[in-house]
Coordinates of C-alpha atoms in Angstrom, one line a residue:
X6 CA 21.3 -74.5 32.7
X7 CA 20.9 -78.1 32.5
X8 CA 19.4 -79.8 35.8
X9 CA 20.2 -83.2 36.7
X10 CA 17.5 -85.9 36.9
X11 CA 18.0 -86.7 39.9
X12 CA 17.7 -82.6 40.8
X13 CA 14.6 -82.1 38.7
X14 CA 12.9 -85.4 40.1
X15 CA 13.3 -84.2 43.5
X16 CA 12.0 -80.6 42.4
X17 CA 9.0 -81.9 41.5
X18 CA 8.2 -83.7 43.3
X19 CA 8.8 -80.8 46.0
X20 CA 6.7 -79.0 44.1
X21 CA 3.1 -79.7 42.7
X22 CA 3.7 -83.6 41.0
X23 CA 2.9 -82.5 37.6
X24 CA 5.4 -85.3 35.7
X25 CA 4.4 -88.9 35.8
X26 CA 7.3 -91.1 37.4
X27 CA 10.0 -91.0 34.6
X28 CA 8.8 -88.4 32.5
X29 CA 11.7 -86.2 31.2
X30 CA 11.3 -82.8 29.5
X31 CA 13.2 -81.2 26.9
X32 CA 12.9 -77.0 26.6
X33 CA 12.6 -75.9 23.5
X34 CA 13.9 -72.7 22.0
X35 CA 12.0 -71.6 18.5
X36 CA 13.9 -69.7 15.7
X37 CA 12.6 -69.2 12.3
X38 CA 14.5 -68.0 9.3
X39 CA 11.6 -67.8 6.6
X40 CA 10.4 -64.4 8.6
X41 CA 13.2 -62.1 8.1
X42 CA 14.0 -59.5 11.1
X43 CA 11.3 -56.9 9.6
X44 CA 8.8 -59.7 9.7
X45 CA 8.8 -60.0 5.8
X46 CA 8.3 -64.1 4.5
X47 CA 10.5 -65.3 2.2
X48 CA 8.0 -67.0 0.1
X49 CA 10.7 -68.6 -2.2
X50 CA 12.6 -70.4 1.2
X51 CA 9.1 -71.5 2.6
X52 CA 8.2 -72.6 -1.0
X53 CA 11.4 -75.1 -0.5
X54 CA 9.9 -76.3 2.2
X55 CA 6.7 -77.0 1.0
X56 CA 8.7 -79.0 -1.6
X57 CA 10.1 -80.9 0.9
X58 CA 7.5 -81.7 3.3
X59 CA 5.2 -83.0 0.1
X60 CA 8.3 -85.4 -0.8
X61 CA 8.3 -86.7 3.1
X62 CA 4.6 -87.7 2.8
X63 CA 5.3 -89.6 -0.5
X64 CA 8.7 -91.0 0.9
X65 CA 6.3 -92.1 3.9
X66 CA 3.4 -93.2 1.5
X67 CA 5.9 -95.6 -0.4
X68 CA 7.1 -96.7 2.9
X69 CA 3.7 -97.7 4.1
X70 CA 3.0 -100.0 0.9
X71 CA 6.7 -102.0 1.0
X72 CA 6.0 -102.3 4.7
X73 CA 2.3 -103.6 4.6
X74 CA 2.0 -104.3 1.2
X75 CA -0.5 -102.3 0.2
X76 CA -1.6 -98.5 -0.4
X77 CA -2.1 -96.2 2.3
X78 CA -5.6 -95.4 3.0
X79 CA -5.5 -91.8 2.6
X80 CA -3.7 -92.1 -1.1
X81 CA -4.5 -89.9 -3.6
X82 CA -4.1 -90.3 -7.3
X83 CA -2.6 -87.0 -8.6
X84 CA -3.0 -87.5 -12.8
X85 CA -1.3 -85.2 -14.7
X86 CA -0.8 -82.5 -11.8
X87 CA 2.7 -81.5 -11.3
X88 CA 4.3 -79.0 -8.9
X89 CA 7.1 -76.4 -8.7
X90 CA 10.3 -76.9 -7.1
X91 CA 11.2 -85.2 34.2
X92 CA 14.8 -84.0 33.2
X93 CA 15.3 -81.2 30.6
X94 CA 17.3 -81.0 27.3
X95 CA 17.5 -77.5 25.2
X96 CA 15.9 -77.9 21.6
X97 CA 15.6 -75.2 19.2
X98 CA 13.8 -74.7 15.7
X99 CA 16.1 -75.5 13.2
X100 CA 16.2 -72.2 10.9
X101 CA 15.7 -74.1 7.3
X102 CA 13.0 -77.5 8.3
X103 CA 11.4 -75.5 10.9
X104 CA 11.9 -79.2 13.1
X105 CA 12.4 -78.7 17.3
X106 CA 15.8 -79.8 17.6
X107 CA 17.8 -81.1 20.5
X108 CA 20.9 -83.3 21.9
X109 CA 20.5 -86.5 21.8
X110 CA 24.2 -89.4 22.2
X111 CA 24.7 -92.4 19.9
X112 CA 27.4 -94.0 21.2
X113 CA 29.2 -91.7 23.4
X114 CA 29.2 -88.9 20.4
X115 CA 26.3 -85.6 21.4
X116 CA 24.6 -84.0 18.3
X117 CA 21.5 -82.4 18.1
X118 CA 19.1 -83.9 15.8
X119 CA 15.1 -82.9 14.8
X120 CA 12.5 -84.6 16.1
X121 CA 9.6 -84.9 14.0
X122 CA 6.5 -87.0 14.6
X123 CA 5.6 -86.9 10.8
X124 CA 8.5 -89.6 10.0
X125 CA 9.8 -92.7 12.0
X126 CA 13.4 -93.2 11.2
X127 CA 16.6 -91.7 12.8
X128 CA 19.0 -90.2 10.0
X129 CA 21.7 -88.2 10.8
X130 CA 24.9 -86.4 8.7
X131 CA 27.9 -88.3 7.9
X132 CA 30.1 -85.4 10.4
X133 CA 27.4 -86.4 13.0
X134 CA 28.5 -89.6 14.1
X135 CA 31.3 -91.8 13.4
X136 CA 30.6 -95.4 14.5
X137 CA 34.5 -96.0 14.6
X138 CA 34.8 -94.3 17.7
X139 CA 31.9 -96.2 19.6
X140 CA 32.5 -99.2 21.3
X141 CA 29.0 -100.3 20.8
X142 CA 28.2 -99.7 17.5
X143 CA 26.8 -102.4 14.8
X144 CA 26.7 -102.6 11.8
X145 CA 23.6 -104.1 10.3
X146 CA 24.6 -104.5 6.8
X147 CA 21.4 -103.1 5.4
X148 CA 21.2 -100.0 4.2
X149 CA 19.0 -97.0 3.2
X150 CA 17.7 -94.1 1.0
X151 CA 15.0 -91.3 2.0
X152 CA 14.4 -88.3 -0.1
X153 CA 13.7 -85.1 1.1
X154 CA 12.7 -82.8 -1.6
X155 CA 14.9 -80.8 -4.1
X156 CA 17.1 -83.4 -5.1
X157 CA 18.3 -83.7 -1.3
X158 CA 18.8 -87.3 -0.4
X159 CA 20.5 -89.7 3.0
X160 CA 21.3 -92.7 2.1
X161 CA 23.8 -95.3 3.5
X162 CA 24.3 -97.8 6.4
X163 CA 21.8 -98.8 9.1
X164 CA 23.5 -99.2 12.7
X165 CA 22.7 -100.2 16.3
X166 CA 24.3 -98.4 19.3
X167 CA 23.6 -97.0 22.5
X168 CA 21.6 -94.1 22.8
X169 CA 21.1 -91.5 25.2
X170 CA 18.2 -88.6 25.7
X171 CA 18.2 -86.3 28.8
X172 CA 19.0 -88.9 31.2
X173 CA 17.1 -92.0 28.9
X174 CA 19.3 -94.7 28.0
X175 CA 18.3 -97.4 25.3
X176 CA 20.9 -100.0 23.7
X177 CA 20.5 -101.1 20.4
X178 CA 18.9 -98.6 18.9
X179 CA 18.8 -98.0 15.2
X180 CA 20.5 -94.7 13.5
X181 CA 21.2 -94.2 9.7
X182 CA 24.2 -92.8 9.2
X183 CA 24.0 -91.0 5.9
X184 CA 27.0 -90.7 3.4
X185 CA 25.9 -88.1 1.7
X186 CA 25.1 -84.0 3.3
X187 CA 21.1 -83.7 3.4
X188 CA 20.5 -81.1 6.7
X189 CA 22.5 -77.4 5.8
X190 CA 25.9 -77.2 8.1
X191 CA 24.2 -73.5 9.5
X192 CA 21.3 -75.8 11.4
X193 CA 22.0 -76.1 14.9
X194 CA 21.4 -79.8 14.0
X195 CA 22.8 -82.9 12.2
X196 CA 19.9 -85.6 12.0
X197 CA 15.9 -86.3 12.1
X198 CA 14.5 -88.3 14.3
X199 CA 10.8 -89.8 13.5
X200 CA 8.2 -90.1 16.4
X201 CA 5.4 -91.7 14.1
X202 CA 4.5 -95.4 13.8
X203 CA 6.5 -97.8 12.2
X204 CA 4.5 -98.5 9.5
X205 CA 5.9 -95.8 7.7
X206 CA 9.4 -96.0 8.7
X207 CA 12.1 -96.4 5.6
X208 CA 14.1 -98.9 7.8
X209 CA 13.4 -102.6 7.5
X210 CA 10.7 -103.4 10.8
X211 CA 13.2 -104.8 12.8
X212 CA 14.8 -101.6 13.7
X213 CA 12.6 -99.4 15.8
X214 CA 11.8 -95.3 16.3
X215 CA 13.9 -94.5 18.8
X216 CA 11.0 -94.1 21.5
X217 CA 9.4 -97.2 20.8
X218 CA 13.4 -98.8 21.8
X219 CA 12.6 -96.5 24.9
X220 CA 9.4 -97.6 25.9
X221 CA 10.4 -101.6 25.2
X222 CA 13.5 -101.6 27.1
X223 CA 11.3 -99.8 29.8
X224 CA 13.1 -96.8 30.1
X225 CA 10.4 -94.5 30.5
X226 CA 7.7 -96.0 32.9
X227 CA 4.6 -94.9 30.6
X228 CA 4.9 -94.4 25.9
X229 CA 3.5 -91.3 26.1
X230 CA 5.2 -87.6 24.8
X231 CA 3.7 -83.7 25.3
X232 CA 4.6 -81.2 23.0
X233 CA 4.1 -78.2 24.4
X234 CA 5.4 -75.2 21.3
X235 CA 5.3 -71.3 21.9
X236 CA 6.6 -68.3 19.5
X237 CA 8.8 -67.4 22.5
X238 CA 10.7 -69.1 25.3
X239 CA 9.2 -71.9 26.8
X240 CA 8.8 -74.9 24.4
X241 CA 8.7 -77.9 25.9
X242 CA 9.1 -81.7 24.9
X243 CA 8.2 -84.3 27.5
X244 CA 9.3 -87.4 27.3
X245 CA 7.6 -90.7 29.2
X246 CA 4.5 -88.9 30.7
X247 CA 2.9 -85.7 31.3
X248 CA 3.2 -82.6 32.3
X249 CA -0.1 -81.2 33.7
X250 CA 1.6 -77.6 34.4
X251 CA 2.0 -77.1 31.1
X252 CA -2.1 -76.9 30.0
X253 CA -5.2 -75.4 31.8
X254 CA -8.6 -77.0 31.4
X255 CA -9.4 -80.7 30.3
X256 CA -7.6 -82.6 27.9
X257 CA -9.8 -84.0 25.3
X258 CA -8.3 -87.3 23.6
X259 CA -9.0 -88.8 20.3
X260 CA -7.9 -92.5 19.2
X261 CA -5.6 -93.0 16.5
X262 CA -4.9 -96.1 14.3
X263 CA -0.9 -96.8 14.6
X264 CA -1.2 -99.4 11.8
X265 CA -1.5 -96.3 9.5
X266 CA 1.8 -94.8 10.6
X267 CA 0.7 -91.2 10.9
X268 CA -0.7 -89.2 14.4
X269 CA -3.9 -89.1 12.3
X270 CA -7.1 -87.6 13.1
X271 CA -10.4 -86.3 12.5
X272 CA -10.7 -82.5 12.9
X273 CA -12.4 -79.9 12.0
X274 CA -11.5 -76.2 10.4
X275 CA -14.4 -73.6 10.8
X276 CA -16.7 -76.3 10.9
X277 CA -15.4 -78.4 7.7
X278 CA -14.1 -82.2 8.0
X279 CA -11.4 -83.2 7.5
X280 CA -8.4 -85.9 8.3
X281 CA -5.7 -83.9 10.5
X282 CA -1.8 -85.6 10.5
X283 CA -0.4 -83.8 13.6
X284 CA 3.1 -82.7 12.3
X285 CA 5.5 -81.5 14.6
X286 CA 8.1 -81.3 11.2
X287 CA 5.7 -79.2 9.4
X288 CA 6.1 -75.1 9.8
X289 CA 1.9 -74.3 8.9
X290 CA -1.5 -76.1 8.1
X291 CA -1.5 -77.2 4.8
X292 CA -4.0 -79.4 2.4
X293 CA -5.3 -80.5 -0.8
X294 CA -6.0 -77.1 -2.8
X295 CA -9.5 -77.4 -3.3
X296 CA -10.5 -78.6 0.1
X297 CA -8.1 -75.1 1.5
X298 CA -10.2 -73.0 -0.8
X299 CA -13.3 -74.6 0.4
X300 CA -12.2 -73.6 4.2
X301 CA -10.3 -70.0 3.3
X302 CA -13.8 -68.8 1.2
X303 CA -15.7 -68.1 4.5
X304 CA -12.7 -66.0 5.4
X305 CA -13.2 -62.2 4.7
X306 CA -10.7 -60.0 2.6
X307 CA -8.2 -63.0 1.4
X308 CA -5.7 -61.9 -1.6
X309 CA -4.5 -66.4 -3.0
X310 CA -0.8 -66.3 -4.9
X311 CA 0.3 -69.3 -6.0
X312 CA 4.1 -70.0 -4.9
X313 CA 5.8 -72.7 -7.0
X314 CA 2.1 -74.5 -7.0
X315 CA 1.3 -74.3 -3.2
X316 CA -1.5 -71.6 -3.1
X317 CA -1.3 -68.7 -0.1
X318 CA -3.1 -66.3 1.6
X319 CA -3.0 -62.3 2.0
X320 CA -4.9 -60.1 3.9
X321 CA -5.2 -56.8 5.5
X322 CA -3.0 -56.9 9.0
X323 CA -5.6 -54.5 10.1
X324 CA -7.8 -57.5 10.5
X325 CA -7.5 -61.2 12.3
X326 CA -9.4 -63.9 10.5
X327 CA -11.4 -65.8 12.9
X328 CA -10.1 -69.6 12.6
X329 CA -11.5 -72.6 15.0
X330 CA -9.4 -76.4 14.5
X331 CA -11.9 -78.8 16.5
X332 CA -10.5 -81.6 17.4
X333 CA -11.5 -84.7 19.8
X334 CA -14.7 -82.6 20.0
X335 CA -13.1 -79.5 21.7
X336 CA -12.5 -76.2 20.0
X337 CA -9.0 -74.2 19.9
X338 CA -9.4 -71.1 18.3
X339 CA -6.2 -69.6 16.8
X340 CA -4.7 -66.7 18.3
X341 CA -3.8 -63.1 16.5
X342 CA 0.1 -64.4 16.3
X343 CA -1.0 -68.0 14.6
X344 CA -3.0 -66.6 11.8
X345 CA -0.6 -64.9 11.1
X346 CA 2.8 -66.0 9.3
X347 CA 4.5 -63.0 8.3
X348 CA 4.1 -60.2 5.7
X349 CA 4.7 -60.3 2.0
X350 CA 5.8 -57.1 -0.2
X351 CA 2.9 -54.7 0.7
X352 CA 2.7 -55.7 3.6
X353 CA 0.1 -57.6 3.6
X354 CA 0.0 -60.1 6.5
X355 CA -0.1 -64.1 4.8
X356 CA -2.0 -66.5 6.4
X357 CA -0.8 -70.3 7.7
X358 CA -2.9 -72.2 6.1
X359 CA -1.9 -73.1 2.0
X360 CA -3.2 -75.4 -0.5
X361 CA -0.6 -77.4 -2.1
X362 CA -1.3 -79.0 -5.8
X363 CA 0.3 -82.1 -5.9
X364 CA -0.8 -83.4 -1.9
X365 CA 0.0 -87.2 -2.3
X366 CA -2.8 -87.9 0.7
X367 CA -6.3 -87.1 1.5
X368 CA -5.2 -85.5 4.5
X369 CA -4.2 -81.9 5.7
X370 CA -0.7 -81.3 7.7
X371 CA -1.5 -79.8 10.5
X372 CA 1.7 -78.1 12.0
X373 CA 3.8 -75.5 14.1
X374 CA 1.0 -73.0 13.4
X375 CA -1.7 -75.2 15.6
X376 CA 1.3 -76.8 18.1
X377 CA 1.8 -72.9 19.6
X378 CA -2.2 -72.8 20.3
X379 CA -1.7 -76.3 22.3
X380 CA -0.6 -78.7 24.0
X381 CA -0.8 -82.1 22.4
X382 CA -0.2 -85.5 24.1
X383 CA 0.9 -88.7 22.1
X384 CA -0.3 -91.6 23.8
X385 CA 1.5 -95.0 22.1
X386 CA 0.2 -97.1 25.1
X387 CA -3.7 -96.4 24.4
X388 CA -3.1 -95.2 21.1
X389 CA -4.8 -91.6 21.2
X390 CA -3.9 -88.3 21.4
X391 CA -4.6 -85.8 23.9
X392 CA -5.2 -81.8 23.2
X393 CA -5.8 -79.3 26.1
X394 CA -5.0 -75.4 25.7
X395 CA -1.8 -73.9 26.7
X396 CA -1.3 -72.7 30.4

């Protein structure tokens, strides 16, 4: 049941004051179709999306260098390596991007769309949205193209239009509405929506994410968002402040550099550096092969297989490999559930962290896998992000 904000304000405040004035939260509902119903991973589905999320980093890594006119920091040059093919709104994980998915309303017309704080542009289906039928709809006479991985591409017309989000209103805001069919018709969803910087957004700089048209036009009173991701029933996404019921302990916070257009940080796994880009859009941890092997080696008992050239883990399910991400000086430890991302024929248990050949950045994707062992805060207005363990 959907509450009204006006109910759920007046709850809280009732209650224990956990949301900051404004702050809306969207429950999330996780479903995951690479794990079939016997808990067997179907390595060549996942290996599509490996394709995918290694063609939205070098979509993103183009971006970056039209937009500021020069090469991202963390670039890589890959010679000669190639690789194989307070108010609530319900979001589920899509069942082919592994995105948290929810309603959102362009211009009087509800659809649920992804949001994913590895991009920065909103791009839905052409069934999605029609901007005939909205009397507020613009058109802004540019248009665009974004690739996402197997030959899949959205391209067409930029728009303005009014935009809605669990009680959030914004006018103007910017939506590609594709002419072509890049998200499958058997997702619960029609569109992606980016939460990262601009820098790296595919429309021209004029045309903002959609929380950054939030936070100008002051409709959330702080520019801050809490994911808060389980394997089960409770996901949360909280828009405009946050929600203190939803971690235990201290949060411990971390700056980030928005001129690089990524939620990127320093971390560490098992006590090795590295630079962490917190994905909500991405399903595991992945990285540059060698620097994976250099982490999975102190791991006891660990099988590699390479899947269309991103390099996995098995291991005995008898046994849970002991895996610690630092980050902003704290330590999260993973639980038995996250190191563990379903079984292979054998059944051996595979592990969520893979290697991937052709990684355009020096930088690991740190996903879904870490999100269900946290609670992670996105602070635009200091520019930092927050991390405190699940309640």
């Amino acid at each position: 049941m959907q509450l009204s904000l006006k109910f759920v304000t007046g709850l809280l405040l009732a209650s224990s004051a956990a949301f900051a004035e404004n702050a809306n939260e969207i429950s999330l509902e996780r479903r995951n179709s690479f794990i079939s119903s016997n808990n067997e991973l179907n390595v060549n589905l996942f290996s599509k999306h490996m394709v995918q999320i290694d063609h939205k980093y070098k979509t993103a890594l183009n971006n970056y260098k039209r937009n500021i006119g020069k090469d991202h920091p963390l670039l890589r040059l890959l010679l000669g390596q190639k690789r194989g093919g307070p108010a609530s709104l319900d979001l589920t994980d899509v069942q082919n991007e592994q995105l948290w998915a929810g309603e959102v309303t362009f211009g009087g017309q509800t659809f649920g769309i992804d949001f994913d704080t590895g991009s920065a542009d909103t791009l839905v289906n052409p069934s999605a949205y029609n901007p005939k039928k909205s009397k507020s709809a613009k058109n802004t006479h540019e248009s665009f193209q974004a690739s996402y991985g197997d030959g899949t591409t959205a391209k067409g017309a930029i728009y303005t239009d009014s935009f809605e989000i669990a009680g959030l209103k914004a006018k103007n805001v910017a939506i590609g509405h594709s002419t072509t069919k890049f998200i499958d018709d058997q997702d619960p969803s029609e569109g992606i929506s980016g939460m990262a910087f601009p820098s790296i957004q595919t429309f021209p700089k004029q045309y903002k994410p959609f929380f950054e048209s939030l936070k100008d036009q002051k409709a959330v009173s702080q520019g801050v968002f809490q994911f808060t991701l389980k394997s089960g029933k409770g996901s949360t996404l909280t828009l405009g402040g946050v929600d203190s019921s939803k971690y235990t302990g201290d949060v411990a916070y971390t700056d980030v550099d928005p001129s690089q257009g990524f939620w990127l940080t320093d971390a560490k796994i098992n006590g090795k550096g590295i630079k962490a880009i917190i994905d909500s859009g991405s399903t595991i941890i992945s990285g540059p092969t060698d620097q994976v092997r250099s982490v999975v080696q102190g791991l006891k008992g660990m099988t590699p297989f390479n899947q269309g050239g991103t390099i996995m883990y098995t291991y005995d399910c008898s046994q849970t490999p002991s895996i610690t991400i630092n980050v902003a000086g704290k330590d999260f430890k993973l639980g038995k559930a996250q190191t563990r991302y379903g079984t292979v024929q054998g059944g051996k248990c595979v592990l969520p962290i893979a290697g991937q050949d052709g990684m355009p950045m020096d930088a690991w994707i740190v996903g879904d896998t870490f999100f269900q062992a946290t609670s992670i805060i996105f602070d635009t207005d200091k520019n930092r992000m927050g991390f405190a363990k699940q309640a």
